[in-house]
Amino acid sequence: MAAPNVRVLYIDDEENNLQAFKASFRRQYEIYTAISAAEGLKILQNVSIQVILADQKMPGTTGVEFFKSITETFPDPIRILLTGYTDIEALADAINHGDIYRYITKPWNDLELHNSIKNAYDAYRAKIDLRNKVAELEKTNDELNRFIYSISHELRAPLVSTMGVINLVKMEGAYEANSEYWGLIETCSNRLDYYIQKTLQYYRNNKMISENTLVDFEQLIPGLIELYSFTDKETTFTVNINQKAAFYGDAFRIEVILGNLISNAIKYQKENETNKKVNINIEVSNEFAEISIADNGMGILNEHLEKIFTQFFKSSINHGSGLGLFIVKEALNKINGRIAVSSDTDGTTFKITIPNVK
């Protein structure tokens, strides 16, 4: 037996049908009836209805038209259409545009109608439970992201101090005396700083609203090369930039994208390579910025090419966090950009297209 607090609204222009419905189901459900669509709408505005039944053939407004009219304002109640006609076109229209759970022919069978209402209420509860779970998950995810951002931000302050001390030791000439230990501290500090930076990039990419400003690639690229090449001064960069048109885009995300790709191009060079090279080519038009970043590093295995943009993906030769290329892909998605990659034993090439939003 259904719980009495299941609220059901039945709309029909025939009073006899309303009375028969109420007599049959008043002990099982909390019944509301309306003689017209307008009266039914008033009830919906004042009572939290969970299941709505409406007759198809009503003067002024059909059941299908009524369901269509409340799709946005009252999306939650589950809808059941009652019809004495086998109008297939109307039924198809109802299901496609009125968000109809099912239809039942008149005169109805009490047991069939009861089961339909019960199932409709179960669908209603499932819909509400899912929405609540999604909202709870979003809240938890947001709190977790904020926590991670806060911790990462707070961790970086003492880490920067540690890296500053290492630089002072170098300046005072004391580094070489215990280079093995200082080198280990420096390596671990740089690695931790890298992970923290990637975490902060991921958080900011998720939370920041795109802000489009003028981007000058001729200033941006040299700065990024200088920032990331401190880890390997042996890599030679060849840069060709053809920017005759003004380019507007999300400067923060473009910097994150290019910074990660330039960092990877340096990081994954072959250890014994005597001629480490990275070629950067940029063509800017009124529609797009087309960017190519190619290196002669160790390359990516073919079976890994489809996985490299996956969060935390690591290959046998990848000793990074598994976040860099994932962040690149996520940032490109935010600005409607595209990326393609090709790789072999002679190196890897990333090709990026970013829309000019001016």
Coordinates of N, CA and C in Angstrom, one line a residue, residues 206-302:
N206 N 40.0 25.5 -13.0 CA 38.6 25.0 -12.7 C 37.8 26.2 -12.2
K207 N 38.4 27.1 -11.5 CA 37.6 28.1 -10.8 C 37.5 29.5 -11.5
M208 N 38.6 29.8 -12.2 CA 38.6 31.1 -12.8 C 37.7 31.3 -14.0
I209 N 37.0 32.4 -14.1 CA 36.2 32.7 -15.2 C 37.1 33.3 -16.3
S210 N 36.9 32.9 -17.5 CA 37.7 33.4 -18.6 C 37.7 34.9 -18.8
E211 N 38.9 35.5 -18.9 CA 39.0 36.9 -19.1 C 39.9 37.2 -20.3
N212 N 39.3 37.7 -21.3 CA 40.0 37.8 -22.6 C 40.7 39.2 -22.7
T213 N 42.0 39.1 -22.9 CA 42.8 40.3 -23.0 C 43.8 40.2 -24.2
L214 N 44.5 41.2 -24.5 CA 45.4 41.2 -25.6 C 46.6 40.3 -25.3
V215 N 47.0 39.4 -26.1 CA 48.1 38.5 -25.9 C 49.2 38.7 -26.9
D216 N 50.4 39.1 -26.5 CA 51.5 39.3 -27.3 C 52.5 38.1 -27.2
F217 N 52.4 37.2 -28.2 CA 53.2 36.0 -28.1 C 54.7 36.3 -28.2
E218 N 55.1 37.4 -28.8 CA 56.5 37.7 -28.9 C 57.1 38.1 -27.5
Q219 N 56.3 38.5 -26.6 CA 56.7 38.7 -25.3 C 56.5 37.5 -24.4
L220 N 55.4 36.8 -24.6 CA 55.1 35.7 -23.8 C 56.1 34.5 -23.9
I221 N 56.4 34.1 -25.1 CA 57.2 32.9 -25.3 C 58.6 33.0 -24.7
P222 N 59.4 34.1 -24.9 CA 60.7 34.2 -24.3 C 60.6 34.2 -22.8
G223 N 59.6 34.8 -22.2 CA 59.5 34.7 -20.8 C 59.3 33.3 -20.3
L224 N 58.5 32.5 -21.0 CA 58.2 31.1 -20.6 C 59.5 30.3 -20.8
I225 N 60.2 30.5 -21.8 CA 61.4 29.7 -22.1 C 62.4 30.0 -21.0
E226 N 62.6 31.3 -20.6 CA 63.5 31.6 -19.5 C 63.1 31.0 -18.2
L227 N 61.8 31.0 -17.9 CA 61.2 30.5 -16.7 C 61.5 29.0 -16.5
Y228 N 61.3 28.2 -17.6 CA 61.4 26.8 -17.5 C 62.7 26.2 -17.9
S229 N 63.6 26.9 -18.6 CA 64.8 26.3 -19.1 C 65.9 26.3 -18.0
F230 N 65.6 26.8 -16.8 CA 66.7 26.8 -15.8 C 67.1 25.4 -15.4
T231 N 66.2 24.4 -15.7 CA 66.5 23.0 -15.3 C 67.4 22.4 -16.3
D232 N 67.5 22.9 -17.5 CA 68.4 22.3 -18.5 C 68.8 23.4 -19.5
K233 N 70.0 24.0 -19.2 CA 70.5 25.1 -20.1 C 71.0 24.6 -21.4
E234 N 71.1 23.3 -21.6 CA 71.7 22.7 -22.8 C 70.7 22.7 -24.0
T235 N 69.4 22.9 -23.7 CA 68.4 22.8 -24.8 C 68.4 24.1 -25.6
T236 N 68.4 24.0 -26.9 CA 68.4 25.1 -27.8 C 67.0 25.3 -28.3
F237 N 66.5 26.6 -28.2 CA 65.2 26.9 -28.7 C 65.2 27.7 -30.0
T238 N 64.4 27.3 -30.9 CA 64.2 28.1 -32.2 C 62.8 28.5 -32.2
V239 N 62.6 29.9 -32.2 CA 61.3 30.4 -32.1 C 60.9 31.2 -33.4
N240 N 59.8 30.9 -34.0 CA 59.3 31.7 -35.1 C 57.9 32.1 -34.8
I241 N 57.7 33.4 -34.7 CA 56.4 34.0 -34.4 C 55.9 35.0 -35.5
N242 N 54.8 34.7 -36.1 CA 54.3 35.6 -37.1 C 52.9 36.1 -36.6
Q243 N 53.0 37.2 -35.9 CA 51.8 37.8 -35.3 C 51.6 39.2 -35.9
K244 N 50.9 39.2 -37.0 CA 50.5 40.5 -37.6 C 49.2 41.0 -37.2
A245 N 48.3 40.1 -36.7 CA 47.0 40.5 -36.2 C 47.0 40.5 -34.7
A246 N 46.2 41.4 -34.1 CA 46.0 41.5 -32.7 C 45.2 40.2 -32.2
F247 N 45.7 39.6 -31.1 CA 45.1 38.4 -30.7 C 44.6 38.6 -29.3
Y248 N 43.3 38.2 -29.1 CA 42.7 38.3 -27.8 C 42.3 36.9 -27.3
G249 N 42.6 36.7 -26.0 CA 42.3 35.4 -25.5 C 42.5 35.4 -24.0
D250 N 42.3 34.2 -23.4 CA 42.5 34.0 -21.9 C 44.0 33.9 -21.6
A251 N 44.6 35.0 -21.2 CA 46.1 35.0 -21.1 C 46.6 34.0 -20.0
F252 N 45.8 33.9 -18.9 CA 46.3 33.0 -17.9 C 46.3 31.5 -18.4
R253 N 45.2 31.1 -19.1 CA 45.1 29.7 -19.5 C 46.1 29.5 -20.7
I254 N 46.3 30.4 -21.6 CA 47.3 30.3 -22.6 C 48.7 30.1 -22.1
E255 N 49.0 30.9 -21.0 CA 50.3 30.8 -20.4 C 50.5 29.4 -19.7
V256 N 49.4 28.9 -19.1 CA 49.5 27.6 -18.5 C 49.7 26.5 -19.5
I257 N 49.0 26.6 -20.6 CA 49.1 25.6 -21.7 C 50.5 25.6 -22.3
L258 N 51.0 26.7 -22.7 CA 52.3 26.8 -23.3 C 53.4 26.5 -22.3
G259 N 53.2 26.9 -21.1 CA 54.2 26.7 -20.0 C 54.4 25.2 -19.8
N260 N 53.3 24.5 -19.7 CA 53.4 23.0 -19.5 C 54.0 22.3 -20.7
L261 N 53.7 22.7 -21.9 CA 54.3 22.1 -23.1 C 55.7 22.4 -23.2
I262 N 56.1 23.6 -22.9 CA 57.6 23.9 -23.0 C 58.3 23.2 -21.9
S263 N 57.8 23.1 -20.7 CA 58.4 22.4 -19.6 C 58.6 20.9 -20.0
N264 N 57.6 20.3 -20.6 CA 57.7 18.9 -21.0 C 58.7 18.7 -22.1
A265 N 58.8 19.6 -23.0 CA 59.7 19.5 -24.1 C 61.2 19.5 -23.6
I266 N 61.4 20.3 -22.5 CA 62.7 20.3 -21.9 C 62.9 19.0 -21.0
K267 N 61.9 18.7 -20.2 CA 62.1 17.6 -19.3 C 62.3 16.3 -19.9
Y268 N 61.7 16.0 -21.1 CA 61.7 14.7 -21.7 C 62.7 14.6 -22.9
Q269 N 63.8 15.4 -22.8 CA 64.9 15.2 -23.7 C 65.6 13.9 -23.4
K270 N 66.3 13.4 -24.4 CA 67.2 12.2 -24.2 C 68.4 12.6 -23.4
E271 N 68.7 11.8 -22.4 CA 69.8 12.2 -21.5 C 71.1 12.3 -22.2
N272 N 71.4 11.5 -23.2 CA 72.7 11.5 -23.9 C 72.7 12.3 -25.2
E273 N 71.6 13.0 -25.4 CA 71.5 13.8 -26.7 C 72.4 15.1 -26.5
T274 N 73.3 15.2 -27.5 CA 74.2 16.4 -27.5 C 73.7 17.6 -28.2
N275 N 72.5 17.4 -28.9 CA 72.0 18.5 -29.6 C 70.5 18.6 -29.3
K276 N 70.2 19.0 -28.1 CA 68.8 19.1 -27.6 C 68.1 20.3 -28.3
K277 N 66.9 20.1 -28.9 CA 66.3 21.1 -29.6 C 64.8 21.2 -29.3
V278 N 64.3 22.4 -29.3 CA 62.8 22.6 -29.2 C 62.5 23.7 -30.2
N279 N 61.6 23.4 -31.2 CA 61.2 24.4 -32.2 C 59.7 24.9 -31.9
I280 N 59.6 26.2 -31.8 CA 58.2 26.7 -31.5 C 57.9 27.6 -32.7
N281 N 56.7 27.3 -33.3 CA 56.2 28.1 -34.4 C 54.8 28.6 -34.1
I282 N 54.6 29.9 -34.3 CA 53.3 30.4 -34.0 C 52.8 31.3 -35.2
E283 N 51.6 31.0 -35.7 CA 51.0 31.8 -36.7 C 49.7 32.4 -36.2
V284 N 49.6 33.7 -36.2 CA 48.4 34.3 -35.6 C 47.6 35.0 -36.8
S285 N 46.3 34.7 -36.8 CA 45.4 35.3 -37.8 C 44.3 36.0 -37.0
N286 N 43.3 36.6 -37.8 CA 42.2 37.2 -37.2 C 41.2 36.1 -36.5
E287 N 41.4 34.9 -37.0 CA 40.5 33.8 -36.5 C 41.2 32.9 -35.4
F288 N 42.5 32.6 -35.6 CA 43.1 31.6 -34.7 C 44.6 32.0 -34.4
A289 N 45.1 31.4 -33.3 CA 46.5 31.2 -33.2 C 46.8 29.8 -33.3
E290 N 47.7 29.5 -34.3 CA 48.1 28.1 -34.5 C 49.5 27.9 -34.0
I291 N 49.7 27.0 -33.1 CA 51.0 26.9 -32.4 C 51.5 25.5 -32.5
S292 N 52.8 25.4 -32.8 CA 53.4 24.1 -32.9 C 54.7 24.1 -32.0
I293 N 54.8 23.1 -31.1 CA 55.9 22.9 -30.2 C 56.5 21.5 -30.5
A294 N 57.7 21.5 -31.1 CA 58.3 20.2 -31.4 C 59.7 20.0 -30.8
D295 N 59.9 18.8 -30.3 CA 61.2 18.6 -29.7 C 61.8 17.3 -30.3
N296 N 63.1 17.1 -30.0 CA 63.8 15.9 -30.5 C 64.1 15.0 -29.3
G297 N 63.1 14.9 -28.4 CA 63.3 14.1 -27.1 C 63.0 12.7 -27.3
M298 N 62.7 12.0 -26.2 CA 62.6 10.5 -26.2 C 61.3 10.1 -26.8
G299 N 60.3 10.9 -27.1 CA 59.1 10.5 -27.8 C 58.1 9.8 -26.8
I300 N 56.9 9.5 -27.4 CA 55.8 8.9 -26.7 C 55.4 7.6 -27.4
L301 N 55.3 6.5 -26.7 CA 54.8 5.3 -27.4 C 53.5 5.4 -28.0
N302 N 53.2 4.8 -29.1 CA 52.0 4.9 -29.8 C 50.8 4.5 -28.9

